[in-house]
Every structure is written in structure tokens, then in C-alpha cells.
PDB file of C-alpha atoms in Angstrom:
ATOM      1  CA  UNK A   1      20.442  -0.250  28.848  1.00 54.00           C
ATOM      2  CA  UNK A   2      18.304   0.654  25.974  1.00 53.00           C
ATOM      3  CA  UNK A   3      20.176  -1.441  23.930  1.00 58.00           C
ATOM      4  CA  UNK A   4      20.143  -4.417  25.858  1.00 53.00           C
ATOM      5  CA  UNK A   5      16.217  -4.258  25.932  1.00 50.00           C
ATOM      6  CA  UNK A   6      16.376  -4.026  21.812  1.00 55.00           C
ATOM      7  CA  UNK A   7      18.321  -7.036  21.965  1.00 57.00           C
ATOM      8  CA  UNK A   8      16.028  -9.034  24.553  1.00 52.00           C
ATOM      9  CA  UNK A   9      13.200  -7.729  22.322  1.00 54.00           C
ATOM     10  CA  UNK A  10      14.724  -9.054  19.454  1.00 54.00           C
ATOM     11  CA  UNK A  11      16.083 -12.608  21.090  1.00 53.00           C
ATOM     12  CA  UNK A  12      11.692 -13.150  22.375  1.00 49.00           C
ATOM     13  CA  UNK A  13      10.895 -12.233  18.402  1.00 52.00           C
ATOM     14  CA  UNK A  14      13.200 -14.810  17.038  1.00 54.00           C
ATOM     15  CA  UNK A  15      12.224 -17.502  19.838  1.00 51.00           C
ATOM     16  CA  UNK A  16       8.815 -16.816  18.962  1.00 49.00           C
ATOM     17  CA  UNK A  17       9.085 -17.466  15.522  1.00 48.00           C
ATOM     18  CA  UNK A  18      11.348 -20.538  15.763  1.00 48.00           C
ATOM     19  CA  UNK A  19       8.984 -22.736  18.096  1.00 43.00           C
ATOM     20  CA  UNK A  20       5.567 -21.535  16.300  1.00 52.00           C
ATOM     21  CA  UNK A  21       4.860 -22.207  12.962  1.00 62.00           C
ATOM     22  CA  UNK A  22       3.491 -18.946  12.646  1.00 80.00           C
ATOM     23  CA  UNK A  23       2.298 -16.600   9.494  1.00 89.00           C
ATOM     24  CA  UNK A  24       4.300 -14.045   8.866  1.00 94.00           C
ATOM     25  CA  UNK A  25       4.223 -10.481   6.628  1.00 95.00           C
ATOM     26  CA  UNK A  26       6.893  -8.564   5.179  1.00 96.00           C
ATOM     27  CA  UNK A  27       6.242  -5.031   4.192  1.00 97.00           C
ATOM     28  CA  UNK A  28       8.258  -2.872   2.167  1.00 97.00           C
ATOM     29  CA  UNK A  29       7.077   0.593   2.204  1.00 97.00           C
ATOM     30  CA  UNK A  30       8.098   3.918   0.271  1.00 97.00           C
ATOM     31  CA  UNK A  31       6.967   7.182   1.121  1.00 97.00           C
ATOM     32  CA  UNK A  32       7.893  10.969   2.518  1.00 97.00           C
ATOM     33  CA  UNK A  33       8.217  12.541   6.348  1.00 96.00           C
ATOM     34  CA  UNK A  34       7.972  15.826   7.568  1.00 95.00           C
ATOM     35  CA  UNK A  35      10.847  16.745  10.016  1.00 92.00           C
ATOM     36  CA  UNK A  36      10.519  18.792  13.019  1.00 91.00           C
ATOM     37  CA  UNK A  37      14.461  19.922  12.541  1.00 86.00           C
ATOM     38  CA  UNK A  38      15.170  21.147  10.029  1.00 86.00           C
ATOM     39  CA  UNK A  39      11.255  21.976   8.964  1.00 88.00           C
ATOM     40  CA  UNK A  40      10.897  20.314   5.755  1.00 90.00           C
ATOM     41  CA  UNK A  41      10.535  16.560   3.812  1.00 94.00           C
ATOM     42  CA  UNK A  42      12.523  14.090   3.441  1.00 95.00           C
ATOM     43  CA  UNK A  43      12.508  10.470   1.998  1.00 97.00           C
ATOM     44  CA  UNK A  44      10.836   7.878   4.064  1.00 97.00           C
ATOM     45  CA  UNK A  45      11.745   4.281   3.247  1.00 97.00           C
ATOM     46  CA  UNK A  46      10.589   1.180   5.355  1.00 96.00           C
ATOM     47  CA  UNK A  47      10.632  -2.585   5.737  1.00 96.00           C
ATOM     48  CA  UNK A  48       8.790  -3.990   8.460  1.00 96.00           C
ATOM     49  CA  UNK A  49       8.826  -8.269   9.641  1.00 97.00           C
ATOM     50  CA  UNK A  50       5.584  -9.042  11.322  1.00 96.00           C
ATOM     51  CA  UNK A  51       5.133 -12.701  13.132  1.00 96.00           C
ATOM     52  CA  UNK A  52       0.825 -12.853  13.146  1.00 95.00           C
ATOM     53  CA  UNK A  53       0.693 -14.662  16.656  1.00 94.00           C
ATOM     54  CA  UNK A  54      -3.307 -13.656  16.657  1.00 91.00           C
ATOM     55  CA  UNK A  55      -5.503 -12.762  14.172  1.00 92.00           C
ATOM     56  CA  UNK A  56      -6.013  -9.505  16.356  1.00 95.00           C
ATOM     57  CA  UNK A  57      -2.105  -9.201  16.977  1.00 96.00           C
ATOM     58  CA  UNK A  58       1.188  -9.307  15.555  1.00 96.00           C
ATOM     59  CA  UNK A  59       4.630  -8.372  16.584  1.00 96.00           C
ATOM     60  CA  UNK A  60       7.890  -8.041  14.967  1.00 96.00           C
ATOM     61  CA  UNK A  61      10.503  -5.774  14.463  1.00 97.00           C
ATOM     62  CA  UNK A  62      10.915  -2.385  11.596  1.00 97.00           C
ATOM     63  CA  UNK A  63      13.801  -0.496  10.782  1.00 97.00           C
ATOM     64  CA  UNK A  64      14.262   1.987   7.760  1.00 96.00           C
ATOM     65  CA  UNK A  65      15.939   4.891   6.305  1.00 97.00           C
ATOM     66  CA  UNK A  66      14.566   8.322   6.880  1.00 96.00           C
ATOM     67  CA  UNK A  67      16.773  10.701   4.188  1.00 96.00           C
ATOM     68  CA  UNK A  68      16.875  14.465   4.165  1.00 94.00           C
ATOM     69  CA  UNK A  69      18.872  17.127   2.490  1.00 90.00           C
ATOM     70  CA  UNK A  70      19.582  21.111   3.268  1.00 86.00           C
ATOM     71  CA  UNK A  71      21.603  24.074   3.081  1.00 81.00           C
ATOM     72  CA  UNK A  72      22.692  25.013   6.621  1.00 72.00           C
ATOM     73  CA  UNK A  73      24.427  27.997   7.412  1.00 66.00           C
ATOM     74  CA  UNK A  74      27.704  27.498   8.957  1.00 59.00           C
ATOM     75  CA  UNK A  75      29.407  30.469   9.261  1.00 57.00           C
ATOM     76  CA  UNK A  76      28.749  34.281   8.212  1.00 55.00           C
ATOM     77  CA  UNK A  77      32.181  35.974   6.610  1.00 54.00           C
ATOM     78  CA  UNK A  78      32.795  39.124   5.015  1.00 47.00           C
ATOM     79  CA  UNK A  79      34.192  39.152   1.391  1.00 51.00           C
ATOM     80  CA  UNK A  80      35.353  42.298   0.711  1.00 49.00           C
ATOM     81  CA  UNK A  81      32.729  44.859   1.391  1.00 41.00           C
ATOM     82  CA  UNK A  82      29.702  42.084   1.191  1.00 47.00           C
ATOM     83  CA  UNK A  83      28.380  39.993   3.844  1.00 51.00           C
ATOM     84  CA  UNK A  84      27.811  36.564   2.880  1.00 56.00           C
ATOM     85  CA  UNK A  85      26.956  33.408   4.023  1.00 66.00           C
ATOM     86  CA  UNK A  86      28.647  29.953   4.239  1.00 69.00           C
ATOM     87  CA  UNK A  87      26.234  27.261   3.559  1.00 75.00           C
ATOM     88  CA  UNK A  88      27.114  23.385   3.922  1.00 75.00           C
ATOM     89  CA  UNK A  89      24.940  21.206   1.538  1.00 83.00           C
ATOM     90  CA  UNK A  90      24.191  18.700   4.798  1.00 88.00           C
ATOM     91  CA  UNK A  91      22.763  15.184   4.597  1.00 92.00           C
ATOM     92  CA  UNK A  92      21.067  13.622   7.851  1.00 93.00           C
ATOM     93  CA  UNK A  93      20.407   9.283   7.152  1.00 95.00           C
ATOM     94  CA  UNK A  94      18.247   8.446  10.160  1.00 96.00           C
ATOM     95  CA  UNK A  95      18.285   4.500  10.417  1.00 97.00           C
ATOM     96  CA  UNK A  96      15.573   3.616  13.097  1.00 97.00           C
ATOM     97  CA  UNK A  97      15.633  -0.227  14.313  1.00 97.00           C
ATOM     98  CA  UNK A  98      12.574  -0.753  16.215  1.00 97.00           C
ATOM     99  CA  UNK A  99      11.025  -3.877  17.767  1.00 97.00           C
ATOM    100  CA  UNK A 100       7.054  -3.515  17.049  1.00 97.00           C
ATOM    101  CA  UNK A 101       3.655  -4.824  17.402  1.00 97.00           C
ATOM    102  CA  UNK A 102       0.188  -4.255  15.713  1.00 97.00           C
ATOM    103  CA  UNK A 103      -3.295  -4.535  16.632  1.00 97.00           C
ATOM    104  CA  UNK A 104      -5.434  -5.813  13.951  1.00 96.00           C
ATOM    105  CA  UNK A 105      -9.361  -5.777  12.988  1.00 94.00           C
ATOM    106  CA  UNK A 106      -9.946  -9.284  11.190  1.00 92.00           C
ATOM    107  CA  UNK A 107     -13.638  -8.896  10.957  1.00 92.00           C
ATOM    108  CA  UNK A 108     -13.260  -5.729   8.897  1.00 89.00           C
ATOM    109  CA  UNK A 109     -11.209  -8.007   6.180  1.00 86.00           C
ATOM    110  CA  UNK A 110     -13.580 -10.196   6.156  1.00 83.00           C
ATOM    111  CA  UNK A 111     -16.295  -7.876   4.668  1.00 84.00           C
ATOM    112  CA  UNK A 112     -14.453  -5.547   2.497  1.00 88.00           C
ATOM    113  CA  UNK A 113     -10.593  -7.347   1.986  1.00 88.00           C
ATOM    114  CA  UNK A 114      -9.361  -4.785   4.098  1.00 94.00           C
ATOM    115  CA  UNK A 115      -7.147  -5.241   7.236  1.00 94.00           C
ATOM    116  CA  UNK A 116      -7.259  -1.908   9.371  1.00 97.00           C
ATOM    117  CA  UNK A 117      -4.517  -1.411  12.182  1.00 97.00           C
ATOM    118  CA  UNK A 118      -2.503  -0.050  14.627  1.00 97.00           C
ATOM    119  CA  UNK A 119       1.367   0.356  15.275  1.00 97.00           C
ATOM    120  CA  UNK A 120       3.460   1.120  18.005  1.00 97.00           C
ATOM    121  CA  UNK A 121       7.349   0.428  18.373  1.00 97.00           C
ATOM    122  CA  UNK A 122      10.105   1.054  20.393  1.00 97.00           C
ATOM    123  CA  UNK A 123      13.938   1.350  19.537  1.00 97.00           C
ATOM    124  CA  UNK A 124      16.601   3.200  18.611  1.00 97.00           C
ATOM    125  CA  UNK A 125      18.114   5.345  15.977  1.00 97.00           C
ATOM    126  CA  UNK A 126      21.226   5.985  13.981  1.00 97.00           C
ATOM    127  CA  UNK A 127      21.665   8.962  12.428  1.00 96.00           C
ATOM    128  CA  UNK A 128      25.207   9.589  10.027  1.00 95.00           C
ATOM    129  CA  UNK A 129      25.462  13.447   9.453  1.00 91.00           C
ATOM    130  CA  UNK A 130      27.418  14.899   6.996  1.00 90.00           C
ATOM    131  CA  UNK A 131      28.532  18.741   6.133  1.00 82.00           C
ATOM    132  CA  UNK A 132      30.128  19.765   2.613  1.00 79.00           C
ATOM    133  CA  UNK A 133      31.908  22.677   3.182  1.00 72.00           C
ATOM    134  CA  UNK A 134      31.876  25.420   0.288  1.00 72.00           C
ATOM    135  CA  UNK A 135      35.741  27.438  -0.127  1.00 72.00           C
ATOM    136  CA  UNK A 136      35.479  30.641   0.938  1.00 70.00           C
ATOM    137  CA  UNK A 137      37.774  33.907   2.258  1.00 71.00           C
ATOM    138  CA  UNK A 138      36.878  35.434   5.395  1.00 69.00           C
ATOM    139  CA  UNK A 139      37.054  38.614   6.456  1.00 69.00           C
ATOM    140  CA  UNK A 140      40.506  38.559   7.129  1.00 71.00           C
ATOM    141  CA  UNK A 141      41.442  37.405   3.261  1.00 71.00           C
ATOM    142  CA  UNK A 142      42.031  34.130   4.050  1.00 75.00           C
ATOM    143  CA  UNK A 143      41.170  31.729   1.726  1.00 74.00           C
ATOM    144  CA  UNK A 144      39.613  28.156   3.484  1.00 71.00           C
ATOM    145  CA  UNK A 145      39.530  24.875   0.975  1.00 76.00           C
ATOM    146  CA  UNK A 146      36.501  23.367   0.695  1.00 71.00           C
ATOM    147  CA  UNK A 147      36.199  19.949   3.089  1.00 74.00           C
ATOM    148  CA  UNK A 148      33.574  17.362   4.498  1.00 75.00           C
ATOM    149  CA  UNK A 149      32.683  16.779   7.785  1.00 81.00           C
ATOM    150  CA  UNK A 150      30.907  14.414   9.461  1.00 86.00           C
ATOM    151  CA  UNK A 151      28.999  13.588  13.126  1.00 90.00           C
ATOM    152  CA  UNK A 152      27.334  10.553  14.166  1.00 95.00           C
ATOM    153  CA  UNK A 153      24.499  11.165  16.094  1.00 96.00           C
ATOM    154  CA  UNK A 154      21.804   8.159  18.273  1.00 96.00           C
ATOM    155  CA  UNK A 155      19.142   8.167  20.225  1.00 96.00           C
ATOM    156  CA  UNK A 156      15.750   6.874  21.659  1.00 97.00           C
ATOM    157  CA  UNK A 157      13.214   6.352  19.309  1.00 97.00           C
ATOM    158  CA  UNK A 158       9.261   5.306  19.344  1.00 98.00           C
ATOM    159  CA  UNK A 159       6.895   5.223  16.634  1.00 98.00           C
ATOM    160  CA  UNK A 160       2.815   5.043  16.484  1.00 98.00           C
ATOM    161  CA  UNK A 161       0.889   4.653  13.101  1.00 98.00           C
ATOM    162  CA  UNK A 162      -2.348   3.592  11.946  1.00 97.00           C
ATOM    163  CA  UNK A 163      -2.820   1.928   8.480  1.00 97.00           C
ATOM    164  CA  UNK A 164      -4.503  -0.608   6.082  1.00 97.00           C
ATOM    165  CA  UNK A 165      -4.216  -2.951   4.422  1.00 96.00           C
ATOM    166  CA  UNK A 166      -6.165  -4.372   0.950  1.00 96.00           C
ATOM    167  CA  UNK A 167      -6.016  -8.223  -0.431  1.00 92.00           C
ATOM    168  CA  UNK A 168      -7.469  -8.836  -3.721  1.00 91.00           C
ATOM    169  CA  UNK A 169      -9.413 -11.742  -3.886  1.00 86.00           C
ATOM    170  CA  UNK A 170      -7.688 -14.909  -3.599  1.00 84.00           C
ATOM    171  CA  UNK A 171      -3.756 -13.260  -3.230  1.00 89.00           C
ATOM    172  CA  UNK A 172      -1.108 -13.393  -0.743  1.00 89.00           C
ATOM    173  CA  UNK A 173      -0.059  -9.820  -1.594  1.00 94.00           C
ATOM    174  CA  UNK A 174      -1.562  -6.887  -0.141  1.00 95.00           C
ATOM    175  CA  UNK A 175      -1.419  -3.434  -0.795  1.00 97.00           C
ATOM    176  CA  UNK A 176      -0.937  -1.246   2.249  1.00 97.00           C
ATOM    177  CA  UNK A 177      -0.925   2.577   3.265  1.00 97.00           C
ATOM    178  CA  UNK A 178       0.407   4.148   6.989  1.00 97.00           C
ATOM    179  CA  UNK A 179       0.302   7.240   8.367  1.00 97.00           C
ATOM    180  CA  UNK A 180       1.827   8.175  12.144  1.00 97.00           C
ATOM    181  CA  UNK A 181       4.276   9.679  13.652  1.00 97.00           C
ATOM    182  CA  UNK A 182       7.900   8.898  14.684  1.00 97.00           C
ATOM    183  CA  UNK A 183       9.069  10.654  17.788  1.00 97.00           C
ATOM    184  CA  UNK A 184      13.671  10.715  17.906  1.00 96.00           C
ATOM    185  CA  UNK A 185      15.706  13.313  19.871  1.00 93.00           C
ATOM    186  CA  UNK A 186      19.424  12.403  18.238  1.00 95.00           C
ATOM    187  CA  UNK A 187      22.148  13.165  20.084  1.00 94.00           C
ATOM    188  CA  UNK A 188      25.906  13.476  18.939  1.00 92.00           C
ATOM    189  CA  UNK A 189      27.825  14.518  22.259  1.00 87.00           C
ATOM    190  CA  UNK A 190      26.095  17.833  23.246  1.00 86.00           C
ATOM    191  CA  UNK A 191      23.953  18.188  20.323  1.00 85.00           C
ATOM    192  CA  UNK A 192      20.969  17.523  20.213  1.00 88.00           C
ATOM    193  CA  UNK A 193      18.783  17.090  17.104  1.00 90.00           C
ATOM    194  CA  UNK A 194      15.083  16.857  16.974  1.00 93.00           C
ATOM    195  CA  UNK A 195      14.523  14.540  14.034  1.00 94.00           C
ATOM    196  CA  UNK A 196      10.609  13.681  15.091  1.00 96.00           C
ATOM    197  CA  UNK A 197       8.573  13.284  11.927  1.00 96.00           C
ATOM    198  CA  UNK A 198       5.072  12.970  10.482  1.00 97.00           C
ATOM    199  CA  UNK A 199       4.949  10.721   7.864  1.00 97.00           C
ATOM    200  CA  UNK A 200       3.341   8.638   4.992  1.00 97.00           C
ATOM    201  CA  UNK A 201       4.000   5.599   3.009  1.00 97.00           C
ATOM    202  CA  UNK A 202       2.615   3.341   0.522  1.00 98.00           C
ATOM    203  CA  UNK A 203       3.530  -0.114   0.288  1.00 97.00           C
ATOM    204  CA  UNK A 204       3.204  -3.942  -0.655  1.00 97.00           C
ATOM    205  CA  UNK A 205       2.857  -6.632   2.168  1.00 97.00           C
ATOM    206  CA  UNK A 206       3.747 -10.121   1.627  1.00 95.00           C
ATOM    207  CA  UNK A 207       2.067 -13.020   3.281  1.00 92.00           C
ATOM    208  CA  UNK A 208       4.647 -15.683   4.467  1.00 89.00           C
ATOM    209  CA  UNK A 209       4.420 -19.113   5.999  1.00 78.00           C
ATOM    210  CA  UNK A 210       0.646 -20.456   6.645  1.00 66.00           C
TER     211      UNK A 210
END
């Protein structure tokens, strides 16, 4: 069901942008995220189609790549008469594809070039997972290769943000900066990973059509 509404969302974004002549931005955006699971950063990286229907509102549709990279424990073995750990070096590549729309202050460009505004979106997320396996012996001497594993995990996913943007006098390119939150609960059968974030990112936003 959730997908179906993307793809409605999607189908009234298009429709909207094929019988207006509409403006249009693009953003690309580059920044870092602070996960809830596992607690650490990661690479944020964003591009984000906006059709301006108002000069208080826009809508369009985001999606991204949210990297991150850690040593999980896997397994605890004895080796000899040490304990030890086997760690995976694991990879998580959360794709969220979100349909969007911002509310925008126009008069506040007007005086100082800037465009303050707010962001909310609803979608969905991808999430490849991957495990390298170190070799190791257990504790009953024997000896496991090393291997790769891998789980696909999806979920719901919503997103609010506030940000701004600045025009220099007389451009079409603007320089922008966001900061919000992402809210994802990934699931690959009966796990379930909490990959909610914090973020920020820096970016450029081009001015299309009009």
C-alpha cells in the first residue's frame, strides 16, 4: 500500500509539472547524519526536484544516499586460551525516495536574498547491508574462511527539515544549507533496524524553467 501511494504521489508530481509551465529547483546537497543505530556519522548525500507551484509552496520529490560504516561484533570465539572477538567490517547504504513539499517565506528574499523554509516528506527506504566476515578458529579449532554476507532491508520513511537558501544578486544559483531530521525503522524479515538520523547538508540549488 505504501508503495502504491509513492507512486500516486509521484504520477500528481509529474501531471503537475507537465500541464503548468512551472519554475522549478534542483538541489544537490552534501553533508553528514547522525544515526540512532549504530550511534555514530555517516555520509549524507541528497538531490532534491522541487516544482514552485506558489511563491509560498513547492512540492516535489527527494531521494539520496545515507552511507555508514562499522565494526560489528558477530560472534565471540575462543582461540586457544584468549577470548576474542569476531568483528564484520559492515556497510549500511540507506536510499530514501521521498515525495516532498516546502513552505517558503518570499518576503524574507526579498530583503536580504535569502529564501527561509520548511520540509516535510514522506516515502520509503532501501537499505543494502553488507557483512565482511574476518577468518577465524573457534573454540573447537576449527578454522572458518573469511566470506561476505549480505541483507536487504526497507521500510517507512518521513523526513522534516528547515533550511535556507541565499541568491546573489542577479543569479539563478543559490547556495543552500538544511538541517532536520529523518525518521526510518528498516526492516529485513524480523530485523529491525533503527536507521533515524539527525542531519546536515550544504548545497547548491538551481533555478529551472521561468
Amino acid at each position: 500500500m505504501k508503495r502504491i501511494i509513492m507512486c500516486a504521489a509521484a504520477a500528481v508530481l509529474l501531471s503537475f509539472s507537465s500541464a503548468f509551465a512551472v519554475e522549478s529547483n534542483f538541489d544537490g546537497k552534501l553533508g553528514g547524519a547522525w544515526a540512532f543505530d549504530p550511534a555514530m556519522p555517516g555520509l549524507d548525500v541528497g538531490a532534491d526536484y522541487q516544482w514552485v507551484l506558489d511563491p509560498f509552496f513547492s512540492a516535489g520529490v527527494e531521494s539520496g544516499l545515507f552511507w555508514i560504516q562499522w565494526d560489528q561484533q558477530r560472534k565471540t570465539e575462543v582461540t586457544g586460551q584468549s577470548n576474542a572477538s569476531v568483528k564484520a567490517t559492515t556497510n549500511a547504504y540507506s536510499i530514501p525516495v521521498l515525495a516532498t513539499a516546502q513552505i517558503r517565506l518570499p518576503n524574507v528574499k526579498e530583503k536580504i536574498n535569502v529564501l527561509p523554509y520548511l520540509s516535510i516528506g514522506l516515502g520509503y527506504s532501501f537499505m543494502p547491508l553488507t557483512y565482511s566476515d574476518p577468518s577465524y578458529t573457534d573454540k573447537a579449532g576449527t578454522y572458518h574462511k573469511a566470506k561476505d554476507s549480505f541483507k536487504f532491508h526497507t521500510g517507512f520513511t518521513w523526513k522534516i527539515a528547515a533550511g535556507a537558501a541565499y541568491t546573489p544578486e542577479g543569479s539563478r544559483i543559490a547556495f543552500i544549507g538544511e538541517t532536520g531530521f529523518i525518521g526510518a525503522h528498516l526492516y529485513s524479515g524480523n530485523t529491525d533496524r533503527n536507521m533515524s538520523r539527525m542531519f546536515i547538508d550544504l548545497g547548491v540549488r538551481f533555478t529551472l524553467g521561468k
